């Protein structure tokens, strides 16, 4: 989208997106310094103040030696106030600067503090321009607020919010129900496509990770964890993109990943990354002009998708049953594959939300 201040600002024709770009390593020292000072900008206050209410307490901080722009200090105060209300705690364990539990670097900024010129970013409070790998072409966007963040390997990235024009509706016209699982990562209601087998991102590299941990090779451990995360992201991106291009409406079961992560299946649940996949599906459907909804998946594996009779396998003891026959076969019900049957029920429930006019994105 060309930079043009005459462009209408109607929210209905724009989507907000976050661009994620890596900053070159030569700036790591100055960014670490500013991130350390970011950790110092907070105040113990027994009242639950808003970010605006904190402003009088931080006024003049720059003159007292804190090398941060006033707008960055405002953004830090707003984040601190938000987290106090979120966790309902007056005192937070906020931004550790040193030691083994050091917080990863973080520097927030407001839109007016950021300028892009000649392939470099100028950020108020940092005297030198920041060089980066500009894979998006930032000159095409009007830049918004965001933050600079450090990853576990000491690499720095900038995350910038931008407005992008909504595209025409997706070419795909079909509807799809998706049942997320552990044996099959995704079971589909459309029998024309095969269910997707669960990937072993963590377990494939677990032997190498264990060896590096026993040898106390911390850099190697971080590298392996990053590789696992990148493989998972790539898989989720490719699968979600292919589905959005093919279907105009996608419905996914609301499987509770956080609850299952506390069970004996924790490794497999975390390795699957269901929440990340649903997030990718949602924003890609939004971009493509399609529909997306998370649907209550309760009893979706037990209910026959043909006659709605609750005759399928029940409980943990029957979790291994992958195919079953409905008890009402005289009504035309056939053999049911567990994940595909659940996906068909999710599709039916998703259609019901659209039928009553529920807005799903």
Short mmCIF file of C-alpha atoms in Angstrom, two decimals:
data_model
loop_
_atom_site.label_atom_id
_atom_site.label_comp_id
_atom_site.label_asym_id
_atom_site.label_seq_id
_atom_site.Cartn_x
_atom_site.Cartn_y
_atom_site.Cartn_z
CA UNK A 1 0.00 0.00 0.00
CA UNK A 2 1.70 3.27 -1.10
CA UNK A 3 2.28 5.92 1.53
CA UNK A 4 -0.54 8.39 0.92
CA UNK A 5 -2.08 10.48 3.67
CA UNK A 6 -5.15 11.00 1.50
CA UNK A 7 -6.01 7.30 1.82
CA UNK A 8 -9.30 6.88 3.74
CA UNK A 9 -8.97 5.60 7.29
CA UNK A 10 -12.21 3.60 7.33
CA UNK A 11 -11.43 0.62 9.57
CA UNK A 12 -13.75 -1.60 7.53
CA UNK A 13 -11.37 -1.60 4.54
CA UNK A 14 -8.13 -2.16 6.47
CA UNK A 15 -6.59 -4.94 8.55
CA UNK A 16 -3.98 -4.35 11.25
CA UNK A 17 -0.92 -6.54 10.84
CA UNK A 18 2.40 -6.84 12.68
CA UNK A 19 5.58 -6.93 10.59
CA UNK A 20 8.43 -8.89 12.17
CA UNK A 21 11.92 -7.94 10.94
CA UNK A 22 15.40 -8.79 12.20
CA UNK A 23 17.76 -5.99 13.21
CA UNK A 24 21.43 -6.42 12.35
CA UNK A 25 23.64 -7.73 15.14
CA UNK A 26 25.92 -4.66 15.23
CA UNK A 27 23.18 -2.83 17.15
CA UNK A 28 22.93 -5.46 19.90
CA UNK A 29 25.03 -3.51 22.44
CA UNK A 30 22.99 -0.30 22.32
CA UNK A 31 19.72 -2.24 22.32
CA UNK A 32 20.79 -4.25 25.38
CA UNK A 33 21.60 -0.98 27.15
CA UNK A 34 18.22 0.57 26.34
CA UNK A 35 16.45 -2.67 27.32
CA UNK A 36 18.21 -2.56 30.70
CA UNK A 37 16.92 0.97 31.27
CA UNK A 38 13.46 -0.12 30.17
CA UNK A 39 13.42 -2.53 33.10
CA UNK A 40 13.98 0.35 35.54
CA UNK A 41 10.92 2.39 34.51
CA UNK A 42 8.27 1.31 36.96
CA UNK A 43 7.03 2.36 40.36
CA UNK A 44 5.59 0.59 43.36
CA UNK A 45 2.14 2.03 43.92
CA UNK A 46 -0.59 0.34 45.99
CA UNK A 47 -3.36 1.75 43.82
CA UNK A 48 -4.20 0.21 40.43
CA UNK A 49 -3.32 3.19 38.27
CA UNK A 50 -3.71 3.46 34.51
CA UNK A 51 -0.80 4.19 32.21
CA UNK A 52 -1.97 7.81 32.04
CA UNK A 53 -2.04 8.06 35.83
CA UNK A 54 1.60 6.93 35.98
CA UNK A 55 2.71 9.85 33.79
CA UNK A 56 3.26 12.38 36.65
CA UNK A 57 5.54 9.92 38.43
CA UNK A 58 7.82 9.44 35.40
CA UNK A 59 7.83 13.07 34.25
CA UNK A 60 11.39 14.36 33.79
CA UNK A 61 12.95 10.88 33.90
CA UNK A 62 15.07 11.70 30.84
CA UNK A 63 16.59 14.72 32.58
CA UNK A 64 17.52 12.52 35.51
CA UNK A 65 19.73 10.31 33.37
CA UNK A 66 17.44 7.63 31.92
CA UNK A 67 18.39 7.46 28.19
CA UNK A 68 14.89 6.71 26.93
CA UNK A 69 12.46 8.84 24.96
CA UNK A 70 9.44 10.11 26.90
CA UNK A 71 7.07 8.18 24.62
CA UNK A 72 8.93 4.95 25.32
CA UNK A 73 8.56 5.61 29.04
CA UNK A 74 4.82 6.18 28.50
CA UNK A 75 4.54 2.87 26.63
CA UNK A 76 6.34 1.05 29.46
CA UNK A 77 4.00 2.56 32.06
CA UNK A 78 0.95 1.52 30.04
CA UNK A 79 2.24 -2.05 29.74
CA UNK A 80 3.02 -2.21 33.47
CA UNK A 81 -0.47 -0.95 34.36
CA UNK A 82 -2.07 -3.47 32.00
CA UNK A 83 -0.16 -6.42 33.50
CA UNK A 84 -1.00 -5.40 37.07
CA UNK A 85 -4.70 -5.42 36.23
CA UNK A 86 -4.38 -8.65 34.25
CA UNK A 87 -2.77 -10.58 37.12
CA UNK A 88 -4.57 -8.58 39.85
CA UNK A 89 -1.31 -7.98 41.72
CA UNK A 90 -0.06 -4.69 43.09
CA UNK A 91 3.53 -5.91 43.02
CA UNK A 92 4.80 -7.73 39.95
CA UNK A 93 8.04 -9.58 39.41
CA UNK A 94 8.70 -7.09 36.65
CA UNK A 95 11.53 -7.17 34.11
CA UNK A 96 14.61 -8.87 35.62
CA UNK A 97 17.85 -7.29 34.35
CA UNK A 98 20.52 -9.72 35.54
CA UNK A 99 21.14 -13.31 36.53
CA UNK A 100 19.97 -16.65 35.19
CA UNK A 101 16.34 -15.46 35.11
CA UNK A 102 17.09 -12.28 33.17
CA UNK A 103 14.16 -11.06 31.10
CA UNK A 104 14.70 -10.98 27.34
CA UNK A 105 15.21 -7.46 26.02
CA UNK A 106 12.12 -5.39 25.24
CA UNK A 107 11.80 -1.75 24.14
CA UNK A 108 8.30 -0.46 23.28
CA UNK A 109 7.69 2.65 21.17
CA UNK A 110 4.86 4.84 19.91
CA UNK A 111 4.18 5.48 16.22
CA UNK A 112 5.46 9.06 16.31
CA UNK A 113 8.83 7.89 17.70
CA UNK A 114 9.67 5.84 14.59
CA UNK A 115 10.86 7.04 11.15
CA UNK A 116 11.97 5.03 8.12
CA UNK A 117 14.51 6.57 5.74
CA UNK A 118 16.81 5.06 3.12
CA UNK A 119 16.44 1.49 4.33
CA UNK A 120 17.08 2.33 7.99
CA UNK A 121 14.92 3.02 11.03
CA UNK A 122 15.36 6.03 13.28
CA UNK A 123 13.97 5.54 16.79
CA UNK A 124 13.72 8.38 19.30
CA UNK A 125 16.10 7.75 22.19
CA UNK A 126 18.70 5.97 20.03
CA UNK A 127 21.17 8.30 18.33
CA UNK A 128 22.20 6.00 15.48
CA UNK A 129 19.92 4.57 12.75
CA UNK A 130 19.05 0.88 12.98
CA UNK A 131 19.95 -1.28 10.00
CA UNK A 132 17.76 -4.30 9.33
CA UNK A 133 16.79 -6.90 6.77
CA UNK A 134 13.75 -5.20 5.21
CA UNK A 135 11.92 -8.16 3.68
CA UNK A 136 8.58 -6.32 3.56
CA UNK A 137 9.56 -3.00 1.99
CA UNK A 138 8.68 -0.65 4.87
CA UNK A 139 8.49 2.36 2.57
CA UNK A 140 5.11 1.03 1.35
CA UNK A 141 3.49 1.29 4.79
CA UNK A 142 2.50 3.92 7.30
CA UNK A 143 4.26 2.64 10.42
CA UNK A 144 2.46 2.36 13.75
CA UNK A 145 3.40 1.51 17.33
CA UNK A 146 5.33 -1.61 18.25
CA UNK A 147 8.38 -2.86 20.11
CA UNK A 148 11.92 -4.12 19.74
CA UNK A 149 12.44 -7.56 21.27
CA UNK A 150 15.29 -9.99 21.89
CA UNK A 151 15.05 -13.74 21.36
CA UNK A 152 16.72 -16.47 23.42
CA UNK A 153 19.79 -16.49 21.14
CA UNK A 154 20.46 -12.77 21.58
CA UNK A 155 19.06 -11.73 18.21
CA UNK A 156 16.98 -8.56 18.01
CA UNK A 157 13.76 -8.05 16.07
CA UNK A 158 11.43 -5.13 15.54
CA UNK A 159 7.67 -5.68 15.53
CA UNK A 160 5.72 -2.87 13.85
CA UNK A 161 1.96 -2.54 13.43
CA UNK A 162 0.78 -1.42 9.97
CA UNK A 163 -2.53 -1.04 8.15
CA UNK A 164 -3.02 -3.16 5.03
CA UNK A 165 -5.93 -2.95 2.63
CA UNK A 166 -8.36 -5.86 2.73
CA UNK A 167 -8.29 -8.04 -0.34
CA UNK A 168 -11.17 -9.37 -2.41
CA UNK A 169 -12.96 -12.44 -0.96
CA UNK A 170 -11.13 -15.73 -1.19
CA UNK A 171 -11.44 -17.84 -4.34
CA UNK A 172 -12.37 -20.85 -2.23
CA UNK A 173 -16.12 -21.32 -1.86
CA UNK A 174 -16.33 -24.56 0.13
CA UNK A 175 -16.83 -25.06 3.86
CA UNK A 176 -14.53 -27.14 6.05
CA UNK A 177 -14.67 -28.54 9.56
CA UNK A 178 -11.36 -29.38 11.29
CA UNK A 179 -10.85 -31.66 14.27
CA UNK A 180 -7.43 -31.15 15.88
CA UNK A 181 -5.81 -34.16 17.50
CA UNK A 182 -2.60 -35.97 18.40
CA UNK A 183 -2.58 -39.04 16.17
CA UNK A 184 -3.84 -37.02 13.22
CA UNK A 185 -2.93 -33.37 13.61
CA UNK A 186 -6.04 -32.42 11.63
CA UNK A 187 -9.05 -34.47 10.61
CA UNK A 188 -11.15 -32.89 7.83
CA UNK A 189 -14.85 -33.02 7.09
CA UNK A 190 -14.13 -33.00 3.35
CA UNK A 191 -13.43 -36.59 2.34
CA UNK A 192 -11.73 -35.36 -0.83
CA UNK A 193 -8.63 -34.47 1.20
CA UNK A 194 -6.56 -36.72 3.43
CA UNK A 195 -6.26 -36.14 7.15
CA UNK A 196 -2.88 -34.68 8.14
CA UNK A 197 -0.71 -36.88 10.32
CA UNK A 198 0.73 -35.36 13.48
CA UNK A 199 4.33 -34.17 13.13
CA UNK A 200 7.12 -34.92 15.60
CA UNK A 201 8.96 -31.60 15.73
CA UNK A 202 10.16 -31.93 19.32
CA UNK A 203 10.51 -35.70 19.54
CA UNK A 204 12.60 -35.88 16.34
CA UNK A 205 15.22 -33.60 17.90
CA UNK A 206 14.78 -34.71 21.51
CA UNK A 207 17.86 -37.00 21.48
CA UNK A 208 20.11 -34.17 20.23
CA UNK A 209 18.54 -31.78 22.73
CA UNK A 210 19.10 -34.18 25.63
CA UNK A 211 22.75 -34.65 24.63
CA UNK A 212 23.34 -30.89 24.49
CA UNK A 213 21.63 -30.38 27.85
CA UNK A 214 23.73 -33.05 29.55
CA UNK A 215 26.88 -31.48 28.11
CA UNK A 216 25.70 -28.06 29.35
CA UNK A 217 26.02 -26.58 25.85
CA UNK A 218 23.62 -23.71 26.37
CA UNK A 219 24.05 -22.14 22.93
CA UNK A 220 23.41 -25.48 21.26
CA UNK A 221 20.30 -26.01 23.39
CA UNK A 222 18.89 -22.62 22.34
CA UNK A 223 19.68 -23.36 18.70
CA UNK A 224 17.82 -26.68 18.80
CA UNK A 225 14.79 -25.12 20.49
CA UNK A 226 14.72 -22.41 17.81
CA UNK A 227 14.92 -25.05 15.09
CA UNK A 228 11.98 -26.94 16.61
CA UNK A 229 9.88 -23.76 16.78
CA UNK A 230 10.77 -22.77 13.20
CA UNK A 231 9.83 -26.19 11.83
CA UNK A 232 6.49 -26.03 13.62
CA UNK A 233 5.78 -22.52 12.32
CA UNK A 234 6.65 -23.52 8.75
CA UNK A 235 4.30 -26.52 8.92
CA UNK A 236 1.45 -24.42 10.34
CA UNK A 237 1.97 -21.66 7.77
CA UNK A 238 1.96 -24.02 4.79
CA UNK A 239 -1.08 -26.00 5.94
CA UNK A 240 -3.14 -22.93 6.93
CA UNK A 241 -2.35 -21.13 3.66
CA UNK A 242 -3.37 -24.12 1.53
CA UNK A 243 -6.69 -24.49 3.42
CA UNK A 244 -7.58 -20.79 3.25
CA UNK A 245 -6.96 -20.74 -0.49
CA UNK A 246 -9.34 -23.66 -0.96
CA UNK A 247 -12.18 -22.93 1.48
CA UNK A 248 -14.27 -19.81 2.10
CA UNK A 249 -15.47 -20.85 5.57
CA UNK A 250 -13.38 -22.82 8.09
CA UNK A 251 -14.56 -24.10 11.47
CA UNK A 252 -12.17 -25.54 14.08
CA UNK A 253 -12.85 -27.38 17.33
CA UNK A 254 -12.03 -25.41 20.48
CA UNK A 255 -9.80 -28.09 21.99
CA UNK A 256 -8.38 -26.86 25.32
CA UNK A 257 -4.62 -27.10 24.80
CA UNK A 258 -3.68 -25.53 28.15
CA UNK A 259 -5.71 -28.10 30.09
CA UNK A 260 -4.33 -31.06 28.11
CA UNK A 261 -0.79 -29.70 28.60
CA UNK A 262 -1.15 -30.60 32.28
CA UNK A 263 -1.76 -34.28 31.55
CA UNK A 264 0.53 -37.16 30.60
CA UNK A 265 0.13 -36.11 26.97
CA UNK A 266 1.80 -32.74 27.62
CA UNK A 267 4.76 -33.22 25.25
CA UNK A 268 2.58 -34.21 22.33
CA UNK A 269 0.08 -31.40 22.99
CA UNK A 270 2.78 -28.72 23.15
CA UNK A 271 4.51 -30.18 20.10
CA UNK A 272 1.29 -29.94 18.08
CA UNK A 273 0.89 -26.19 18.65
CA UNK A 274 -2.90 -26.09 18.13
CA UNK A 275 -3.30 -22.51 19.38
CA UNK A 276 -0.68 -21.18 16.98
CA UNK A 277 -2.31 -23.01 14.06
CA UNK A 278 -5.76 -21.59 14.90
CA UNK A 279 -4.26 -18.09 15.09
CA UNK A 280 -2.74 -18.48 11.63
CA UNK A 281 -6.03 -19.73 10.23
CA UNK A 282 -7.97 -16.84 11.74
CA UNK A 283 -5.89 -13.97 10.41
CA UNK A 284 -5.42 -15.60 7.00
CA UNK A 285 -9.18 -16.12 6.67
CA UNK A 286 -9.63 -12.49 7.62
CA UNK A 287 -7.11 -11.38 4.98
CA UNK A 288 -8.77 -13.52 2.33
CA UNK A 289 -12.26 -12.28 3.12
CA UNK A 290 -13.37 -15.70 4.35
CA UNK A 291 -15.08 -16.84 7.56
CA UNK A 292 -13.50 -18.49 10.58
CA UNK A 293 -14.93 -19.74 13.88
CA UNK A 294 -13.90 -21.87 16.82
CA UNK A 295 -16.72 -24.30 17.53
CA UNK A 296 -17.62 -26.16 20.72
CA UNK A 297 -16.33 -29.67 20.06
CA UNK A 298 -17.97 -31.36 23.06
CA UNK A 299 -19.11 -34.91 22.17
CA UNK A 300 -18.05 -34.39 18.54
CA UNK A 301 -16.24 -37.74 18.54
CA UNK A 302 -19.19 -39.55 20.16
CA UNK A 303 -22.05 -38.18 18.05
CA UNK A 304 -22.72 -39.87 14.72
CA UNK A 305 -22.38 -37.19 12.05
CA UNK A 306 -25.15 -38.85 10.00
CA UNK A 307 -27.95 -39.30 12.56
CA UNK A 308 -26.60 -37.36 15.59
CA UNK A 309 -26.93 -40.42 17.86
CA UNK A 310 -24.37 -40.49 20.70
CA UNK A 311 -23.06 -43.97 19.99
CA UNK A 312 -19.32 -43.41 19.50
CA UNK A 313 -16.35 -44.30 21.75
CA UNK A 314 -16.37 -42.62 25.17
CA UNK A 315 -13.75 -41.62 27.69
CA UNK A 316 -10.01 -42.15 27.93
CA UNK A 317 -10.31 -45.94 27.91
CA UNK A 318 -11.75 -45.87 24.38
CA UNK A 319 -9.40 -43.19 23.06
CA UNK A 320 -7.57 -45.78 20.97
CA UNK A 321 -10.69 -46.68 18.98
CA UNK A 322 -10.19 -44.93 15.64
CA UNK A 323 -13.15 -46.40 13.74
CA UNK A 324 -16.61 -47.41 14.93
CA UNK A 325 -20.05 -48.33 13.65
CA UNK A 326 -23.14 -46.34 14.64
CA UNK A 327 -25.76 -48.36 16.55
CA UNK A 328 -28.48 -47.10 14.17
CA UNK A 329 -27.14 -48.68 11.00
CA UNK A 330 -30.70 -49.23 9.80
CA UNK A 331 -30.96 -45.47 9.24
CA UNK A 332 -28.19 -45.53 6.66
CA UNK A 333 -25.24 -44.77 8.95
CA UNK A 334 -21.96 -46.28 7.79
CA UNK A 335 -18.60 -46.94 9.43
CA UNK A 336 -17.17 -43.77 11.00
CA UNK A 337 -13.52 -42.74 11.11
CA UNK A 338 -13.15 -40.99 14.47
CA UNK A 339 -11.41 -37.75 13.41
CA UNK A 340 -13.38 -37.28 10.19
CA UNK A 341 -16.66 -37.90 12.01
CA UNK A 342 -15.71 -35.26 14.59
CA UNK A 343 -14.77 -32.81 11.82
CA UNK A 344 -18.19 -33.29 10.18
CA UNK A 345 -19.90 -32.52 13.49
CA UNK A 346 -17.76 -29.40 13.88
CA UNK A 347 -18.73 -28.33 10.36
CA UNK A 348 -22.43 -28.82 11.15
CA UNK A 349 -22.14 -26.74 14.33
CA UNK A 350 -20.17 -24.07 12.48
CA UNK A 351 -22.88 -23.79 9.85
CA UNK A 352 -25.41 -23.33 12.65
CA UNK A 353 -23.51 -20.27 13.96
CA UNK A 354 -23.68 -18.71 10.50
CA UNK A 355 -27.37 -19.58 10.14
CA UNK A 356 -28.30 -17.52 13.21
CA UNK A 357 -26.15 -14.62 12.09
CA UNK A 358 -23.24 -14.92 14.52
CA UNK A 359 -20.24 -12.91 13.30
CA UNK A 360 -17.34 -15.36 13.36
CA UNK A 361 -14.32 -13.13 12.87
#
